[in-house]
mmCIF file of C-alpha atoms and ligand atoms in Angstrom:
data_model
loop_
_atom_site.group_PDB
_atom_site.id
_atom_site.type_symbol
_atom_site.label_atom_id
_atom_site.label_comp_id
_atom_site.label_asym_id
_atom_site.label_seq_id
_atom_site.Cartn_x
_atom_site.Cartn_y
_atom_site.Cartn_z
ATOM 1 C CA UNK A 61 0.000 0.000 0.000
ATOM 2 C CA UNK A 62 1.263 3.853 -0.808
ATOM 3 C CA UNK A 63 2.646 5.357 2.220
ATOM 4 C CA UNK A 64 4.608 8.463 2.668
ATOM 5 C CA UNK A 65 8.515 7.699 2.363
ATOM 6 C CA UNK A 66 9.373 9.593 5.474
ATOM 7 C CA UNK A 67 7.101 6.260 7.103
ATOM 8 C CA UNK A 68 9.597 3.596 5.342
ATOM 9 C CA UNK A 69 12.942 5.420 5.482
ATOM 10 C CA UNK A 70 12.829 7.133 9.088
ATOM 11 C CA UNK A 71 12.241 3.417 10.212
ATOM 12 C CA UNK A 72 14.761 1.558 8.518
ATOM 13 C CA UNK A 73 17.590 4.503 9.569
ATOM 14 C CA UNK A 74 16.455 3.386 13.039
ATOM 15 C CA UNK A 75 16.334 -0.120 12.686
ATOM 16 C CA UNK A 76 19.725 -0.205 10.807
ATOM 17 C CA UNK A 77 18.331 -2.126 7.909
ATOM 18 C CA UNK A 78 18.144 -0.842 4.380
ATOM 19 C CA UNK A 79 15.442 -0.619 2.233
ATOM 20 C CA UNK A 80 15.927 -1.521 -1.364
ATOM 21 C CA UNK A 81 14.773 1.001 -4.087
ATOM 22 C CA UNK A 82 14.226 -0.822 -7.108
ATOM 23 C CA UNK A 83 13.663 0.598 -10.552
ATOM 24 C CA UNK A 84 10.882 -0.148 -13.138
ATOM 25 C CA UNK A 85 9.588 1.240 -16.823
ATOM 26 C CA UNK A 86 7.136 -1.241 -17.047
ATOM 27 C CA UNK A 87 4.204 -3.609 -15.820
ATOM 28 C CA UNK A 88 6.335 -6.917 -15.408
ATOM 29 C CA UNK A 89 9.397 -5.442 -13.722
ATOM 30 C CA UNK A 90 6.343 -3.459 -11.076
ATOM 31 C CA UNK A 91 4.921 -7.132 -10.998
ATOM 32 C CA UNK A 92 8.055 -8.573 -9.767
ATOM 33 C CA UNK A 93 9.326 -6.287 -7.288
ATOM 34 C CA UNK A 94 5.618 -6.105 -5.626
ATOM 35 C CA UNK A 95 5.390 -9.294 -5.231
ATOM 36 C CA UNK A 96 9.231 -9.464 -3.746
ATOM 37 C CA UNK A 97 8.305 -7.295 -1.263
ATOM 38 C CA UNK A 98 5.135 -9.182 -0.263
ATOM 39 C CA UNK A 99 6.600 -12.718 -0.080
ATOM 40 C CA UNK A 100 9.247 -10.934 2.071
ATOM 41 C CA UNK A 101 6.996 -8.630 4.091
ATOM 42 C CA UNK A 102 9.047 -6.158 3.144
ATOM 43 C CA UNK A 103 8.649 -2.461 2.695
ATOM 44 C CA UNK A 104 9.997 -1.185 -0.915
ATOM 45 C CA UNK A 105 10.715 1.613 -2.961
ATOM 46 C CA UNK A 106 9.501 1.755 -6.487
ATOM 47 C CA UNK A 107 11.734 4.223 -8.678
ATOM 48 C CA UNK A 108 11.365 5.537 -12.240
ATOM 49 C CA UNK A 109 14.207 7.253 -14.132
ATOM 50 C CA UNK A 110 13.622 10.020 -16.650
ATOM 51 C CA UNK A 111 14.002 7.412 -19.387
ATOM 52 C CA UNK A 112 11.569 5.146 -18.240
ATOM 53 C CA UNK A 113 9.019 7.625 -17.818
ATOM 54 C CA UNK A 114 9.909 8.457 -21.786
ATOM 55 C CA UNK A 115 9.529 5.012 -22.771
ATOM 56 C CA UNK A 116 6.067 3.904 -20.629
ATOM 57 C CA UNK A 117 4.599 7.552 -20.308
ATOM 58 C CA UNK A 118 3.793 9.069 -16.940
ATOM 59 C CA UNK A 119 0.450 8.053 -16.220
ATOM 60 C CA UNK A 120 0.672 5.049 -17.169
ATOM 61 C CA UNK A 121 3.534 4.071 -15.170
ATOM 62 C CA UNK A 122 2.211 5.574 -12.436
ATOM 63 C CA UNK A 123 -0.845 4.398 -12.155
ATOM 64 C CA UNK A 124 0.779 0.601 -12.882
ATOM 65 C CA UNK A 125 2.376 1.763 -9.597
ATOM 66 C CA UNK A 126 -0.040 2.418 -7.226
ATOM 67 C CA UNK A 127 -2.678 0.216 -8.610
ATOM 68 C CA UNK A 128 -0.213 -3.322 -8.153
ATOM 69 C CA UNK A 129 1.169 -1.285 -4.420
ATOM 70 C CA UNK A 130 -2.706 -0.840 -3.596
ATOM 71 C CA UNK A 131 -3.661 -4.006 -4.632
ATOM 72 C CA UNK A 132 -1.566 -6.617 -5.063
ATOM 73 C CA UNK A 133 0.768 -5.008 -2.280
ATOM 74 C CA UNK A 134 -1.776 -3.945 -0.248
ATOM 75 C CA UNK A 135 -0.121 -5.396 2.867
ATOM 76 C CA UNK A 136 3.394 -3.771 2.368
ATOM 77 C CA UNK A 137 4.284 0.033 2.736
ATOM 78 C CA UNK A 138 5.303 1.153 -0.733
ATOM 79 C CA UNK A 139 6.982 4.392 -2.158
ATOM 80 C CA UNK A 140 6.840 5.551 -5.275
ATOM 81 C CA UNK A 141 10.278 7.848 -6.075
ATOM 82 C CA UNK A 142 11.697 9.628 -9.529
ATOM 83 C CA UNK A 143 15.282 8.379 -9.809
ATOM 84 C CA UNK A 144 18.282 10.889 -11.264
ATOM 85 C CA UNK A 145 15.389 13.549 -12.143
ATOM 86 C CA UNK A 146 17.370 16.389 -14.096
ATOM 87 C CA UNK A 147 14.416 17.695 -15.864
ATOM 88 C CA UNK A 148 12.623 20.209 -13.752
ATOM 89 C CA UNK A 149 9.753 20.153 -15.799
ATOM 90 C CA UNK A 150 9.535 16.129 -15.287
ATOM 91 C CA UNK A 151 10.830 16.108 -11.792
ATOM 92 C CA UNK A 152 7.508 19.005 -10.761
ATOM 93 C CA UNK A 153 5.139 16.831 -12.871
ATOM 94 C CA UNK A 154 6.258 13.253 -11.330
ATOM 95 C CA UNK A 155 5.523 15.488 -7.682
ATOM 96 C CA UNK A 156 1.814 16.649 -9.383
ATOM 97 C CA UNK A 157 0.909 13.091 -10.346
ATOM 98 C CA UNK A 158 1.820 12.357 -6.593
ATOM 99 C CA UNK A 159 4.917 10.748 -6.345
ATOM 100 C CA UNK A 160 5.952 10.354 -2.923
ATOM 101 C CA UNK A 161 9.784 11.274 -3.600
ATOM 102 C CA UNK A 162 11.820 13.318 -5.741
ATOM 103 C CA UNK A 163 15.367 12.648 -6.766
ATOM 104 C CA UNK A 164 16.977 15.691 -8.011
ATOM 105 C CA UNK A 165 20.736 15.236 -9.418
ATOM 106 C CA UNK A 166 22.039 18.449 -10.204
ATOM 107 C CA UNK A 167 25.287 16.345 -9.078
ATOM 108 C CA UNK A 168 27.339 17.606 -12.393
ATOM 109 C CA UNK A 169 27.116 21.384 -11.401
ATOM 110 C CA UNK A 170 29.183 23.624 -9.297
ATOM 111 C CA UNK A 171 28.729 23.670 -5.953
ATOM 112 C CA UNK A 172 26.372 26.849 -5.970
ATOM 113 C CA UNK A 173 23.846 25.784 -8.883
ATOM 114 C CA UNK A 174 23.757 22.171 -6.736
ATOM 115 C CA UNK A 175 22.793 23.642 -3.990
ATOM 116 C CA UNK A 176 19.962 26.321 -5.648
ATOM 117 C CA UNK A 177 18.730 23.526 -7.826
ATOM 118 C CA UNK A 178 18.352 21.317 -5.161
ATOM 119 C CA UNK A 179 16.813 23.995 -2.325
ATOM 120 C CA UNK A 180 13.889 24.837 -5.184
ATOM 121 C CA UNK A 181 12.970 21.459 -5.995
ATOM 122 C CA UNK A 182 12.778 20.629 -1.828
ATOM 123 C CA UNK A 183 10.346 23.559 -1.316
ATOM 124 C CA UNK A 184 8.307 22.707 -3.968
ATOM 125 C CA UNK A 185 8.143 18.680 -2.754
ATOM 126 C CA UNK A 186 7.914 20.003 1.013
ATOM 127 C CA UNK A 187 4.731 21.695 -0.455
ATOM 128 C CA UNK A 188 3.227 19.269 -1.168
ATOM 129 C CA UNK A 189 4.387 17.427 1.924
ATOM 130 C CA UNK A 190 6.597 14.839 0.066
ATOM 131 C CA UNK A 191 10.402 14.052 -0.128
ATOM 132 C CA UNK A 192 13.426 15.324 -1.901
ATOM 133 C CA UNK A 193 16.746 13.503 -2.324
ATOM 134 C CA UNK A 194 19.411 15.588 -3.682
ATOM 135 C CA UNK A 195 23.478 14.279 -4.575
ATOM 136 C CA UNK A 196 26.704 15.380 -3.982
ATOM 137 C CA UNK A 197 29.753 14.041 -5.791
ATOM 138 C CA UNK A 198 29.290 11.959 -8.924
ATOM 139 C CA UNK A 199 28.335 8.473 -9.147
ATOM 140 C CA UNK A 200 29.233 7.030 -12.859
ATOM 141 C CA UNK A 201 27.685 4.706 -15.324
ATOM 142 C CA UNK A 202 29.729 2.423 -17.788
ATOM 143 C CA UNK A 203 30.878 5.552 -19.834
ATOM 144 C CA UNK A 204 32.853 7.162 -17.016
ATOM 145 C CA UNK A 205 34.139 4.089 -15.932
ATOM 146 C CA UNK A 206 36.250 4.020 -19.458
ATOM 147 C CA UNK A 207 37.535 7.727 -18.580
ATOM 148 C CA UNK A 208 38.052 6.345 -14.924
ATOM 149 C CA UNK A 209 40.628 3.209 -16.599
ATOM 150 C CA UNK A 210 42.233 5.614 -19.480
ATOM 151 C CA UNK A 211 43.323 7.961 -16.369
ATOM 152 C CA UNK A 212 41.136 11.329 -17.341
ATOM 153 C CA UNK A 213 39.308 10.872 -14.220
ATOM 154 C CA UNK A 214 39.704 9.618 -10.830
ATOM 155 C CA UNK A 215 37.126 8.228 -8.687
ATOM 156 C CA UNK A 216 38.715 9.871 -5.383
ATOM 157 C CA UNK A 217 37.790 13.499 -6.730
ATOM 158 C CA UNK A 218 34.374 12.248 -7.873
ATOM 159 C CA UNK A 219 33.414 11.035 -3.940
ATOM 160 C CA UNK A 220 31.395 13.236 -1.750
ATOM 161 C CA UNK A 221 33.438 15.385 0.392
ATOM 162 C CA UNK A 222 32.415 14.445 3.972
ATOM 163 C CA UNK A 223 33.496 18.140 5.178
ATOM 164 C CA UNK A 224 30.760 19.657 2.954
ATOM 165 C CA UNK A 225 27.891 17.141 3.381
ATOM 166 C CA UNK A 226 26.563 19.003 6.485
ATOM 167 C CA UNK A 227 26.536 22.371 4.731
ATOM 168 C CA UNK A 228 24.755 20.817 1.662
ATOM 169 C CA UNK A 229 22.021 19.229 3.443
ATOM 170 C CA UNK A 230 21.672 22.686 5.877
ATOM 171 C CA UNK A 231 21.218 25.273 2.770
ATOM 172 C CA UNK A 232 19.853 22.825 0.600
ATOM 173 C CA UNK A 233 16.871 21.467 3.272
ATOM 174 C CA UNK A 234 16.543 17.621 1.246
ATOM 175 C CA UNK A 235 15.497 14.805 2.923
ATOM 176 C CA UNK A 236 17.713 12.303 1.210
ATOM 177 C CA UNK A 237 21.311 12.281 0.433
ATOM 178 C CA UNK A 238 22.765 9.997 -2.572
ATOM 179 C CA UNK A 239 26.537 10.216 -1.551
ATOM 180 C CA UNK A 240 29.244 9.063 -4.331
ATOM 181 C CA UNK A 241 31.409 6.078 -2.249
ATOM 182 C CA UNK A 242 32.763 4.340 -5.021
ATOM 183 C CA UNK A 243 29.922 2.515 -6.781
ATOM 184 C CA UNK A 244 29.086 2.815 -10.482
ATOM 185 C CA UNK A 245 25.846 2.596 -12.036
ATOM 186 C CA UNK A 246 25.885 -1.150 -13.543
ATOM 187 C CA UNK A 247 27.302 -4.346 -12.993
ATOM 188 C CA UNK A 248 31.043 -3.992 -12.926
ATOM 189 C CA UNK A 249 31.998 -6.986 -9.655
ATOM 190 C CA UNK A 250 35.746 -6.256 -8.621
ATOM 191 C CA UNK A 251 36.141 -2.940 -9.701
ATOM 192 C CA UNK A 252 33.636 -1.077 -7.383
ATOM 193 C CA UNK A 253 34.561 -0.516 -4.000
ATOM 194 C CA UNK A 254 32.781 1.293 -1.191
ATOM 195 C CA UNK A 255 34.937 3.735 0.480
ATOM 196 C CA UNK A 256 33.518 2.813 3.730
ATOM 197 C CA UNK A 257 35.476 5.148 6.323
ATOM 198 C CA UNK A 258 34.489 8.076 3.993
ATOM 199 C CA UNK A 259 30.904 6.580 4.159
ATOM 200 C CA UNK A 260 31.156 6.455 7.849
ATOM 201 C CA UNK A 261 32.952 10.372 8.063
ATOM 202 C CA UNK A 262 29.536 11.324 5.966
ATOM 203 C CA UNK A 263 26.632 9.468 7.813
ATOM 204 C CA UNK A 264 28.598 11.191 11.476
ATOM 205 C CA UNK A 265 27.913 14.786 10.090
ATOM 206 C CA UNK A 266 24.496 14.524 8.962
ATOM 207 C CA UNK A 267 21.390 13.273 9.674
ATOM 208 C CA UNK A 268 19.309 12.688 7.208
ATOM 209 C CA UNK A 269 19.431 9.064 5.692
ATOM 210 C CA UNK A 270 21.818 8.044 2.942
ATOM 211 C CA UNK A 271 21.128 6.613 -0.194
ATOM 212 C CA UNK A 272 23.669 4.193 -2.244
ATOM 213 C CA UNK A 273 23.456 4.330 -5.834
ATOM 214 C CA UNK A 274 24.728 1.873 -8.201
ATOM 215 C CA UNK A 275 23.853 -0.951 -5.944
ATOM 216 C CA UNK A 276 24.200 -3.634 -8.503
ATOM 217 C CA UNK A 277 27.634 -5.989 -8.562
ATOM 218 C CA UNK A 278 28.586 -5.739 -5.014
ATOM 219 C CA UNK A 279 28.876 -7.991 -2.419
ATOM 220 C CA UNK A 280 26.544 -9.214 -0.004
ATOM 221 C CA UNK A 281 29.339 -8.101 2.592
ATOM 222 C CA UNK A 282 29.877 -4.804 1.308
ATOM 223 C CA UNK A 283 26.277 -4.198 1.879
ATOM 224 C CA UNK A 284 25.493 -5.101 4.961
ATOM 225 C CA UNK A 285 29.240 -2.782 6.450
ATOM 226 C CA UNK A 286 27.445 0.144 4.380
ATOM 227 C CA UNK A 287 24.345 -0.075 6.388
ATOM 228 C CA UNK A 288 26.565 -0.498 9.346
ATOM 229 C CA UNK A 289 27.908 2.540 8.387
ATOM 230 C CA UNK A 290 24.659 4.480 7.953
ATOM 231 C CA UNK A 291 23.124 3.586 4.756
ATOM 232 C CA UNK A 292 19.281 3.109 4.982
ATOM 233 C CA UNK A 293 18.223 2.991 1.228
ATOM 234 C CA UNK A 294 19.796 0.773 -1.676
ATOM 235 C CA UNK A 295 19.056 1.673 -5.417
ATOM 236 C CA UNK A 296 19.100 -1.244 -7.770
ATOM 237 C CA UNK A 297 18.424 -1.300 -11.619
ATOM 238 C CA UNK A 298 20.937 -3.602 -13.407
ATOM 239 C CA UNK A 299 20.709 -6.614 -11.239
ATOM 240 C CA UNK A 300 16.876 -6.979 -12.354
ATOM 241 C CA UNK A 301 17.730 -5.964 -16.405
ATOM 242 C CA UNK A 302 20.700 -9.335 -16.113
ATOM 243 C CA UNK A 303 18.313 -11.227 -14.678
ATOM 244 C CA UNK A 304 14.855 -10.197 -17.131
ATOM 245 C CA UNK A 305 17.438 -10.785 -19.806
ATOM 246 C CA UNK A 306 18.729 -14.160 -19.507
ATOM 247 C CA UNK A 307 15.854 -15.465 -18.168
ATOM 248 C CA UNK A 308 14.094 -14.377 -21.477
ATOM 249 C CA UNK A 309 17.194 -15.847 -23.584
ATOM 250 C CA UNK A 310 16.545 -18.881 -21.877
ATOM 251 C CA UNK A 311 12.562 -19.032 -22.336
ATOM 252 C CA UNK A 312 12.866 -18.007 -25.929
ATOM 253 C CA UNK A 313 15.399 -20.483 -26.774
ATOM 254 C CA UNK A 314 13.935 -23.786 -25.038
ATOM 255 C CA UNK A 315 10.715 -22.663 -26.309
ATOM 256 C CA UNK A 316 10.351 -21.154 -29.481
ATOM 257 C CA UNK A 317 7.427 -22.847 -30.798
ATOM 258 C CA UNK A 318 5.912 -20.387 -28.048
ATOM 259 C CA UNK A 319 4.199 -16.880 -29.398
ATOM 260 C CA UNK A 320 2.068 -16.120 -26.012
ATOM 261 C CA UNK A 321 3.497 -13.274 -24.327
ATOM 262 C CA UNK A 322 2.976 -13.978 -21.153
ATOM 263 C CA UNK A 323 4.032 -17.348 -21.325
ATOM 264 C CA UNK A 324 7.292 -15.769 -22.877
ATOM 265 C CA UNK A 325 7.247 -12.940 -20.014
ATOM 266 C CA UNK A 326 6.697 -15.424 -16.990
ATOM 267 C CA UNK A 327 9.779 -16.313 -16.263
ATOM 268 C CA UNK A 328 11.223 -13.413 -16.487
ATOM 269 C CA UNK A 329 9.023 -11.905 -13.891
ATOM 270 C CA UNK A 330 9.563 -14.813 -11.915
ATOM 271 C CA UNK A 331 13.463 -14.173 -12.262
ATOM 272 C CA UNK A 332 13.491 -10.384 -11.419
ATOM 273 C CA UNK A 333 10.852 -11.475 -7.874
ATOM 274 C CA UNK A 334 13.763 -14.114 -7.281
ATOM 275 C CA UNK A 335 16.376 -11.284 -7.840
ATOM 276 C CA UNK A 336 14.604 -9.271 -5.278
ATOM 277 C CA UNK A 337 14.100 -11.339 -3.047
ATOM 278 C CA UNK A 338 17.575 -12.180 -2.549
ATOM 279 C CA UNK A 339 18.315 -8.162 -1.971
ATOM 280 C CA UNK A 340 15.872 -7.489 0.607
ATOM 281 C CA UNK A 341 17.221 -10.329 2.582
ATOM 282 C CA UNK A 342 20.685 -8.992 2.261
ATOM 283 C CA UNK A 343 18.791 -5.455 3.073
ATOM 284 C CA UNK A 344 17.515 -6.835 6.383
ATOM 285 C CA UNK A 345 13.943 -5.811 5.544
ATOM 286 C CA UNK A 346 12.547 -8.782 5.064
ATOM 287 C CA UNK A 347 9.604 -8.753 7.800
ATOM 288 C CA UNK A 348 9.652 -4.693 8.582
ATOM 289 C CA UNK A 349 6.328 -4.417 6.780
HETATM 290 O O1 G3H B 146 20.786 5.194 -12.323
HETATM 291 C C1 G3H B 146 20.241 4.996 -13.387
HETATM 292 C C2 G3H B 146 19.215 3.942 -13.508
HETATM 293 O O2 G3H B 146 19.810 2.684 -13.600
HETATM 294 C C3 G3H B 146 18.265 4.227 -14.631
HETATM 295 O O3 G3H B 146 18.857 4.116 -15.873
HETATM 296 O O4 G3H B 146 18.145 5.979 -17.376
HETATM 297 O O5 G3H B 146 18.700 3.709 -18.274
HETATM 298 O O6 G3H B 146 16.607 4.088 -16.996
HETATM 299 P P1 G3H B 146 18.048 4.505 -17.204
HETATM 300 P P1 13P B 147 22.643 -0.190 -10.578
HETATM 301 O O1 13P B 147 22.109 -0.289 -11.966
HETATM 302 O O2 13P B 147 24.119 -0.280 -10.509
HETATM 303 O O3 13P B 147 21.969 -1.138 -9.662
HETATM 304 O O4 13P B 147 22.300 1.290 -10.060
HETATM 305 C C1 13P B 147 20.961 1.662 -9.918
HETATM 306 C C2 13P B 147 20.831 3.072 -9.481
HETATM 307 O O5 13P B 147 21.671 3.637 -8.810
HETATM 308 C C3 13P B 147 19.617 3.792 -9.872
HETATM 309 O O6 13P B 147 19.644 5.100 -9.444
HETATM 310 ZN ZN1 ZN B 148 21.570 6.012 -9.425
#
């Protein structure tokens, strides 16, 4: 069932669990994560990126939302959050439609423009009595990760500065922060590493609760120290594409005298649930519901 955020977050920053934020663009992938949340009695976090608002349209993707949270996830609290919003245009229409969180990442500007893009879209969430997650430092996708080997860039002077966290969240007034540790958006196992003492320096000077992007590709281990170390929400995309995607290879192969789509789509949903699953149990939040 839709709840405010504020409901699921403040409790899992005091239970020292995380709560996974999972992203969708479409009816199977809201299927699966749903119904991961209510086999684990689990609360969740539904997200949308720009892109996937572009591909499904906003409506319909949001009312796919709530209707499978009110329904089939009627006994779960459930949040509905834009991820990476850099459109203000999109980011004031996702809080409209009545989204209950707002991700804005003005994370590749200057300092200043950061902080005045990120205080404007607060105050307009706080008006409507929702939350804002803002980010400081830079978290990467596969592209920067081929700057990051060639030497242009280095990861250290993409990281959030713990000295300037408490400043950001003070003139800036978000609820959320998404702090750059050392994770990249996708699946790259081995090479990302969570800089945990900086993690720890960060969560010590401020308190609202911290969000880890790029979840996907690390270890169960490296979790669970990063919600030691004061991380209460986990955002994961790529895990659930790898697993939609070979489970569909699989089904399509064995099968291909098959032309039903939902007997195509099955087990993929069933994959992405399993894939889940197996987060929110790493999370801790199986059974917070
Ligand atoms: O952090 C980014 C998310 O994985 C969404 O990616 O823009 O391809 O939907 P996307
Ligand atoms: P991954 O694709 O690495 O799980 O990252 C997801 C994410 O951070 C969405 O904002
Ligand atoms: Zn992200």
């Amino acid at each position: 069932m839709i709840v405010p955020i504020s409901q699921i977050i403040n409790k899992a920053k005091k239970q020292k669990y995380a709560v996974g934020a999972f992203n969708t663009s479409n009816l199977e992938i809201t299927l699966a994560i749903v119904r991961a949340a209510v086999a684990q009695k689990s609360p969740v976090i539904i997200q949308t990126s720009e892109s996937a608002i572009r591909y499904s349209n906003l409506e319909t993707l949001f009312a796919i939302m709530t209707t499978l949270a009110n329904t089939v996830g009627k006994k779960v609290p459930i949040a509905i959050h834009l991820d990476h919003g850099k459109d203000l245009k999109l980011i004031q229409e996702c809080i409209k439609i009545g989204y209950n969180s707002v991700h804005i990442d003005a994370s590749l500007e200057k300092w200043q423009k950061n902080i005045s893009l990120s205080q404007k879209i607060a105050r307009v969430a706080h008006a409507k009595k929702i939350w804002a997650q803002a980010e400081l430092g830079t978290i990467l996708g596969a592209e920067g990760l081929l700057k990051l080997e060639m030497g242009e860039i280095k990861m250290e002077d993409l990281m959030t500065d713990p000295g300037k966290a408490a400043e950001f969240i003070q003139k800036t007034g978000v609820d959320t922060l998404a702090v750059s540790v050392g994770t990249i958006h996708g699946h790259f196992k081995g090479v990302e590493k969570v800089d945990q003492a900086r993690l720890q320096k960060i969560a010590a000077s401020v308190k609202v609760p911290l969000v880890l992007h790029g979840g996907s590709g690390l270890s169960s281990q490296t979790f669970k120290t990063a919600i030691k170390n004061g991380i209460s929400v986990i955002n994961i995309d790529t895990n659930l594409r790898i697993a939609f995607k070979n489970s569909l290879q699989k089904t399509v192969n064995a099968k291909m005298d098959k032309i039903d789509p939902r007997k195509i789509m099955q087990p993929s949903i069933d994959a992405m649930q399993k894939e889940v699953e197996k987060m929110i149990k790493i999370f801790g939040s199986s059974n917070k519901a």
